[in-house]
C-alpha atoms as a PDB file:
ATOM      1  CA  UNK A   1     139.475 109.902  36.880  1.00  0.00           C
ATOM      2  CA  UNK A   2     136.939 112.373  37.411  1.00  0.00           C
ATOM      3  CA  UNK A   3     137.579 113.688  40.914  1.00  0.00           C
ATOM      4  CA  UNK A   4     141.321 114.168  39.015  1.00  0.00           C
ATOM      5  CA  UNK A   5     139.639 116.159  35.991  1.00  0.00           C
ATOM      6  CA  UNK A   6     137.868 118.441  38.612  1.00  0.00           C
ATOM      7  CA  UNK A   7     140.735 118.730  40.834  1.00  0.00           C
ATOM      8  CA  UNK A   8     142.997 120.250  37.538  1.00  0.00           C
ATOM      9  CA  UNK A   9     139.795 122.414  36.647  1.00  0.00           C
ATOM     10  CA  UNK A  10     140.242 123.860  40.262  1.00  0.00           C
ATOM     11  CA  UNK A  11     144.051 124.727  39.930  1.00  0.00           C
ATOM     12  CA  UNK A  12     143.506 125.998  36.292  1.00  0.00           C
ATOM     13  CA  UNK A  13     140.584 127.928  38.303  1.00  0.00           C
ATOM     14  CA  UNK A  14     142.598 129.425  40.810  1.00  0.00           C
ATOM     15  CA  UNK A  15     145.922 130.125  37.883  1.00  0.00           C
ATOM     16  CA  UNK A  16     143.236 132.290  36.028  1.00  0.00           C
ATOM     17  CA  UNK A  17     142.317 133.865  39.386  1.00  0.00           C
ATOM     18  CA  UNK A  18     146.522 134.911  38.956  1.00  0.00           C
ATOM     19  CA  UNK A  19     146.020 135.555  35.222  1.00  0.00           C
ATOM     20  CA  UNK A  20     142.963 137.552  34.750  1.00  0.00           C
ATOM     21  CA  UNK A  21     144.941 140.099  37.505  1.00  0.00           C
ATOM     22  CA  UNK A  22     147.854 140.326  34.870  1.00  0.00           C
ATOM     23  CA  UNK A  23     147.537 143.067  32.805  1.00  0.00           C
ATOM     24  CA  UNK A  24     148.799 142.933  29.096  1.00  0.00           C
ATOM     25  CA  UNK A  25     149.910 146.246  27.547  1.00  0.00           C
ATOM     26  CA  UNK A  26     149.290 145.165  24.257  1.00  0.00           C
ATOM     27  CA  UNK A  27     149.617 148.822  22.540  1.00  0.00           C
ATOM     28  CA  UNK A  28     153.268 149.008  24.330  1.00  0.00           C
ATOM     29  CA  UNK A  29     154.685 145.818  22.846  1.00  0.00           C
ATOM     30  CA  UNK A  30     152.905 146.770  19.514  1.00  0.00           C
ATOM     31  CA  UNK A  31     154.550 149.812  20.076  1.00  0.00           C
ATOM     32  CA  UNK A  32     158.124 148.335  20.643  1.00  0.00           C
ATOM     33  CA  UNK A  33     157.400 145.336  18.583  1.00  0.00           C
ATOM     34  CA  UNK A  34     159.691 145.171  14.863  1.00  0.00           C
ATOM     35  CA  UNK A  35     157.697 145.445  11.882  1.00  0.00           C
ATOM     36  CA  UNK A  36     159.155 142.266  10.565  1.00  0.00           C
ATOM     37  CA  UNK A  37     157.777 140.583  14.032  1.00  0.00           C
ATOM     38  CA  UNK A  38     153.862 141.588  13.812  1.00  0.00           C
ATOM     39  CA  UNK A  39     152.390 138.851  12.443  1.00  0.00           C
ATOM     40  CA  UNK A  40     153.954 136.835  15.375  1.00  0.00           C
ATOM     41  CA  UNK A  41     152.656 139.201  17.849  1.00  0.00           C
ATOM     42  CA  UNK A  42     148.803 138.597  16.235  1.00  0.00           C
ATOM     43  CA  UNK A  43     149.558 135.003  16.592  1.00  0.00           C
ATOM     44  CA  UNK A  44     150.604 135.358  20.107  1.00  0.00           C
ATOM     45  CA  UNK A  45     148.066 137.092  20.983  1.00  0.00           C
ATOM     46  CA  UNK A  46     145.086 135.645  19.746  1.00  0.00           C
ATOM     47  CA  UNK A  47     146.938 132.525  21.375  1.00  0.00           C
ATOM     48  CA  UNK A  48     146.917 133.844  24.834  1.00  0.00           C
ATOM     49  CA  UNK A  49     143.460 135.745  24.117  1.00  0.00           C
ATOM     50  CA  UNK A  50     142.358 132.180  23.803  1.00  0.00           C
ATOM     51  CA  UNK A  51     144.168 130.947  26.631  1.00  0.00           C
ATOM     52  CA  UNK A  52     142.331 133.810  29.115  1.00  0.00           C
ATOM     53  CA  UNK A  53     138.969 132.776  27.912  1.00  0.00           C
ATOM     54  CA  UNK A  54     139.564 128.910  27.942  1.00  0.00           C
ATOM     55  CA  UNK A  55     140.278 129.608  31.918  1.00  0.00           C
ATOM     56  CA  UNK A  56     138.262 132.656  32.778  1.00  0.00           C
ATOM     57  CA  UNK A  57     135.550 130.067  31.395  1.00  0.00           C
ATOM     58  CA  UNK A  58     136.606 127.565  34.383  1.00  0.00           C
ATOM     59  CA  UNK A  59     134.726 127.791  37.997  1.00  0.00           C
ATOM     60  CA  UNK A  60     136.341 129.264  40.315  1.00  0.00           C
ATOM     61  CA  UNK A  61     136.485 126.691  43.168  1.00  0.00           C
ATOM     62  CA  UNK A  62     136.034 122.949  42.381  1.00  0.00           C
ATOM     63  CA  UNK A  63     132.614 120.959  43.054  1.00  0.00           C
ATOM     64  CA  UNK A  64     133.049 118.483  46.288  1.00  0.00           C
ATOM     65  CA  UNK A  65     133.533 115.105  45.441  1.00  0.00           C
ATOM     66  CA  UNK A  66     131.396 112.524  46.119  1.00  0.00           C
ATOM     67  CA  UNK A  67     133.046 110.520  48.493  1.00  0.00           C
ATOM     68  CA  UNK A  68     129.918 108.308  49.079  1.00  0.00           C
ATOM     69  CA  UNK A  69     129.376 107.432  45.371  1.00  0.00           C
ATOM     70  CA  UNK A  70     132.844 106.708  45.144  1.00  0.00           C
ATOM     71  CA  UNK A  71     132.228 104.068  48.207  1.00  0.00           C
ATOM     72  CA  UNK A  72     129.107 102.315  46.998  1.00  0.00           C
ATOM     73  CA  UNK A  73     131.291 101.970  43.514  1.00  0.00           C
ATOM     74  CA  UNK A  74     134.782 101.013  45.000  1.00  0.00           C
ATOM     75  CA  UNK A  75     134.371  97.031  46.464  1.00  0.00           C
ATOM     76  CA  UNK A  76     137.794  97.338  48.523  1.00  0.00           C
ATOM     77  CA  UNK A  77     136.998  98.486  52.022  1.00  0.00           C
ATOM     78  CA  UNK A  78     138.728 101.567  53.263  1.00  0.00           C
ATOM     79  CA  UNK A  79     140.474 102.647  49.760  1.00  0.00           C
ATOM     80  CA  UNK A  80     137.724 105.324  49.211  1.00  0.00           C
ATOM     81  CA  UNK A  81     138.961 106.821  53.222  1.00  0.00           C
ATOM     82  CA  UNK A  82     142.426 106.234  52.096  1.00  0.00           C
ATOM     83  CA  UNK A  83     142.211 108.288  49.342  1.00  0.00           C
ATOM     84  CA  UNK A  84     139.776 110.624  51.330  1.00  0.00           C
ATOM     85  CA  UNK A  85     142.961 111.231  53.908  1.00  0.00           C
ATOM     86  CA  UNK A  86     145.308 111.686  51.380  1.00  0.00           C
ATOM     87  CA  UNK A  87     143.261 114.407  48.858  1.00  0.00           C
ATOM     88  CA  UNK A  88     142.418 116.222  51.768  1.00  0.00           C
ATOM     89  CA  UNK A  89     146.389 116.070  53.062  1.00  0.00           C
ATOM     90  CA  UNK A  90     147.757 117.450  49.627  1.00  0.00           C
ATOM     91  CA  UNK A  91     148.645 121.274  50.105  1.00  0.00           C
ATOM     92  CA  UNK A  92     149.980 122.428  47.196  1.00  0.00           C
ATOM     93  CA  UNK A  93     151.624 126.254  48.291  1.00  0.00           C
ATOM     94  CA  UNK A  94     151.853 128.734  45.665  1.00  0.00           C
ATOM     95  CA  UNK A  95     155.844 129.309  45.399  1.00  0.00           C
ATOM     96  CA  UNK A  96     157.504 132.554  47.074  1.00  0.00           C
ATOM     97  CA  UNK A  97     159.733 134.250  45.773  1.00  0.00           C
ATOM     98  CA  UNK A  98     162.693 134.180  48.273  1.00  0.00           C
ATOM     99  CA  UNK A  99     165.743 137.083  48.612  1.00  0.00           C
ATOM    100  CA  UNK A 100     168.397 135.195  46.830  1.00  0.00           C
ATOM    101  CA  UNK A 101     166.071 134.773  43.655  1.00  0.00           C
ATOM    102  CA  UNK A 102     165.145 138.063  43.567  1.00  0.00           C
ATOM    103  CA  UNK A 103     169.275 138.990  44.349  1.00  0.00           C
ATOM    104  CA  UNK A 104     170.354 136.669  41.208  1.00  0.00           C
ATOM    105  CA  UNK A 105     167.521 138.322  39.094  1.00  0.00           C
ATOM    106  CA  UNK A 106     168.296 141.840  39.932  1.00  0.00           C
ATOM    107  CA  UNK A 107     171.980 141.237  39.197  1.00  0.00           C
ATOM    108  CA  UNK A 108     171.008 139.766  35.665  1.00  0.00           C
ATOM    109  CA  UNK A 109     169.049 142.968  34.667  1.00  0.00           C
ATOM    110  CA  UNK A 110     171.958 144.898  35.770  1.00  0.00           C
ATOM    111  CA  UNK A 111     174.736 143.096  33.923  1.00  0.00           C
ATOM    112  CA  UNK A 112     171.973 143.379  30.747  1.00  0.00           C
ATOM    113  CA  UNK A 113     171.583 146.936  31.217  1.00  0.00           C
ATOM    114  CA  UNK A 114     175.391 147.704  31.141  1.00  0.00           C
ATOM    115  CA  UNK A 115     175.978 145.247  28.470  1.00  0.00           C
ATOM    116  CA  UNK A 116     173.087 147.038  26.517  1.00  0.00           C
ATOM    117  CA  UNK A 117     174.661 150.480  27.036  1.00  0.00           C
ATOM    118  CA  UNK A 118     178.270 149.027  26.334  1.00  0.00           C
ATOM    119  CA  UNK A 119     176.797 147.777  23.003  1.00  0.00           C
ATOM    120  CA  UNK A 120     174.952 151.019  22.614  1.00  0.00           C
ATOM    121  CA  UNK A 121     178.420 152.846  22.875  1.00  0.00           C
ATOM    122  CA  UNK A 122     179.987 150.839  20.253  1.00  0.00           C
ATOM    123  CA  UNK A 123     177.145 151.438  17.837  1.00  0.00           C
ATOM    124  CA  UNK A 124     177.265 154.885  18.243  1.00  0.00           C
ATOM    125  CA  UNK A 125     181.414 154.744  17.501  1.00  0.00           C
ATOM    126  CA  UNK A 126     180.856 153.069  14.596  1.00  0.00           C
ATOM    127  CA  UNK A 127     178.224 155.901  13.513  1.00  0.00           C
ATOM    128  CA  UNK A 128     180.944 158.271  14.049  1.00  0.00           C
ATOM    129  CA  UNK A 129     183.242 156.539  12.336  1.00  0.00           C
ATOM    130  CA  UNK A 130     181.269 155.832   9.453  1.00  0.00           C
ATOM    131  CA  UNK A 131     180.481 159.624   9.284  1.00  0.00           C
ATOM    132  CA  UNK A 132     183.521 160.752   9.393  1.00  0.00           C
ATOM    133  CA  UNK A 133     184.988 158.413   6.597  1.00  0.00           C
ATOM    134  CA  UNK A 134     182.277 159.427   4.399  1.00  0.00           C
ATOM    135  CA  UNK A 135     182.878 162.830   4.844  1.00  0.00           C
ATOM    136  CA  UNK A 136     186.596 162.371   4.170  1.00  0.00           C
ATOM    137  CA  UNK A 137     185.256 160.320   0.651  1.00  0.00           C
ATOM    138  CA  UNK A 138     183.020 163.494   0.097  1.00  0.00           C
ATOM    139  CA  UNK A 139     185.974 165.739  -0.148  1.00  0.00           C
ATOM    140  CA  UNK A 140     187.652 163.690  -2.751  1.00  0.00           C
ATOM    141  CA  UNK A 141     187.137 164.737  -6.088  1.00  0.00           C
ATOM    142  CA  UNK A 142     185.421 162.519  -8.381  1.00  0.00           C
ATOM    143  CA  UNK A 143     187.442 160.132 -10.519  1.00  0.00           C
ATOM    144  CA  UNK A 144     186.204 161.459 -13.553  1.00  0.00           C
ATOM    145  CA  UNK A 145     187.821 165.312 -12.935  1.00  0.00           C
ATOM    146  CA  UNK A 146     190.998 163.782 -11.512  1.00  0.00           C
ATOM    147  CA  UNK A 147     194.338 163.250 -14.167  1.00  0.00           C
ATOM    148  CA  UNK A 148     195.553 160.415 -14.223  1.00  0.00           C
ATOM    149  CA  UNK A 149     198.692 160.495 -12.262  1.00  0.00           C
ATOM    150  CA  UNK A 150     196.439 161.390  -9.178  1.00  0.00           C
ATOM    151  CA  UNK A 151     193.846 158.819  -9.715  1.00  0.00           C
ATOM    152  CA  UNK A 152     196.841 156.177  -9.575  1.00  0.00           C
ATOM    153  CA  UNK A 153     197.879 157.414  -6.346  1.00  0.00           C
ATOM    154  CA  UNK A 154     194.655 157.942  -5.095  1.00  0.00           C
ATOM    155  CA  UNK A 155     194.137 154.288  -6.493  1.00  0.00           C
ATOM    156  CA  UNK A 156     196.682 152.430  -6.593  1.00  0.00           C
ATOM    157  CA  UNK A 157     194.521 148.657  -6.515  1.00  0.00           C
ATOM    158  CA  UNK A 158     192.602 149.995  -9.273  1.00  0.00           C
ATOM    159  CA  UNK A 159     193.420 148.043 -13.004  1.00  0.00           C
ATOM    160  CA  UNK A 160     193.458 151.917 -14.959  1.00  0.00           C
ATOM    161  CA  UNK A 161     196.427 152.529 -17.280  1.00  0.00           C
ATOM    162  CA  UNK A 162     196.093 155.977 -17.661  1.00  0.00           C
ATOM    163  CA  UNK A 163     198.551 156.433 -20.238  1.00  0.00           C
ATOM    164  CA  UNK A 164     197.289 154.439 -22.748  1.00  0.00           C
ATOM    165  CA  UNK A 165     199.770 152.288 -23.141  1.00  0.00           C
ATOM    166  CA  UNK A 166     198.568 148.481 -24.372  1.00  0.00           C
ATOM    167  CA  UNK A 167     199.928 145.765 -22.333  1.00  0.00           C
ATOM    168  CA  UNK A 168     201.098 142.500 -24.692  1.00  0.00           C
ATOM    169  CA  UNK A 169     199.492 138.902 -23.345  1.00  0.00           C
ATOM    170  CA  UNK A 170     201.941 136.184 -23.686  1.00  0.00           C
ATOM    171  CA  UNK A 171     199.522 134.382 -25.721  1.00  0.00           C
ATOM    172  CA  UNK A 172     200.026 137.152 -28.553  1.00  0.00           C
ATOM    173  CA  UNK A 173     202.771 135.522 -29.894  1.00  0.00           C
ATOM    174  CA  UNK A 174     201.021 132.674 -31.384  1.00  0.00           C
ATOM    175  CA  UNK A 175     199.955 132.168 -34.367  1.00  0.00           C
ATOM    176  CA  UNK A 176     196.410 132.394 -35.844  1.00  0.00           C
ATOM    177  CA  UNK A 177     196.155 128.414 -36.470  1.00  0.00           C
ATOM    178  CA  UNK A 178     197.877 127.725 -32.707  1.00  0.00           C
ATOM    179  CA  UNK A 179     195.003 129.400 -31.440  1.00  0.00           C
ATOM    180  CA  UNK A 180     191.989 128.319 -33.352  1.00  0.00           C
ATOM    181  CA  UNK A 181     192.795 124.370 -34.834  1.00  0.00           C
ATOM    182  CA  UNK A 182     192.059 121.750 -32.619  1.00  0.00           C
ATOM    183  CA  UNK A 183     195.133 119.460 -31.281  1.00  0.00           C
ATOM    184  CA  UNK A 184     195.589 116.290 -32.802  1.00  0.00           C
ATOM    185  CA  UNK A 185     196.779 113.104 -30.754  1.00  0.00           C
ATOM    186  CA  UNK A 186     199.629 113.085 -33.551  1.00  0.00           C
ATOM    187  CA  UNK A 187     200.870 116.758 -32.587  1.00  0.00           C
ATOM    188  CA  UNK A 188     204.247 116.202 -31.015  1.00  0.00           C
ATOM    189  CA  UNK A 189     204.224 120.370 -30.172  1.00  0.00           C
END
């Protein structure tokens, strides 16, 4: 268990070796970073702050094991050389990035970046637009200095009776007591 424990401290070792070279702009993506989105950035990075310093913290290569305490330990003959062979056999290569990766990925930013500027285009249509229909509801004249007859036709969805005239409910033609009293079961009405 512990050669295992040193072997992970010497990959983390040699990850932060990658990391520590990795440069964080952090005043750019403040920069770019939404308002509503900052308190997630702090968390982030005081998260990968930590991160850095948990593995910058690491040693750099691993300590040897100690194949010989492991053997005086271990009862089964040859198991410790077994296991000596196959640590020493394990290569583990850092991946490459090959063409076709690198093909598909610049591809992706390209479809992004048109996508981006097609939705950029629409934005700024609907900006017009929106402009120019406000502009058109500046130059109408305000309902209040308008006679009636226009503000009808100006508005025709609009509930205004601008004559005056008092429309009659169908309910009007009851009586006083229809409306107020209670029915009865006995009301045959």
């Amino acid at each position: 268990k512990q050669w295992y424990q040193r072997r992970v401290r010497g990959l983390i070792t040699m990850t932060a070796k990658r990391v520590a070279t990795t440069v964080i702009d952090w005043s750019l993506i403040h920069s770019k970073c939404p308002k509503y989105q900052l308190d997630q950035l702090r968390d982030f990075k005081s998260k990968s702050d930590g991160l850095v310093s948990k593995i910058s913290s690491l040693p750099e290569n691993l300590p040897p094991i100690d194949w010989a305490t492991f053997r005086h330990v271990i009862s089964i003959p040859g198991l410790v050389d077994q296991f000596k062979k196959e640590y020493e056999a394990i290569k583990v290569p850092y991946p490459k990035c090959d063409e076709e990766t690198m093909s598909n990925f610049r591809l992706h930013t390209q479809q992004m970046l048109t996508d981006a500027n097609i939705h950029k285009e629409a934005c700024t249509k609907m900006k017009n637009n929106a402009a120019e229909m406000k502009n058109v509801v500046d130059k109408l004249p305000k309902p209040e200095h308008l006679i009636p007859e226009i503000l009808l036709a100006y508005f025709p969805e609009t509930d205004y009776n601008p004559f005056g005239v008092k429309k009659e409910d169908a309910a009007s033609d009851h009586s006083i007591m229809q409306s107020v009293a209670p029915q009865t079961y006995w009301d045959l009405n």
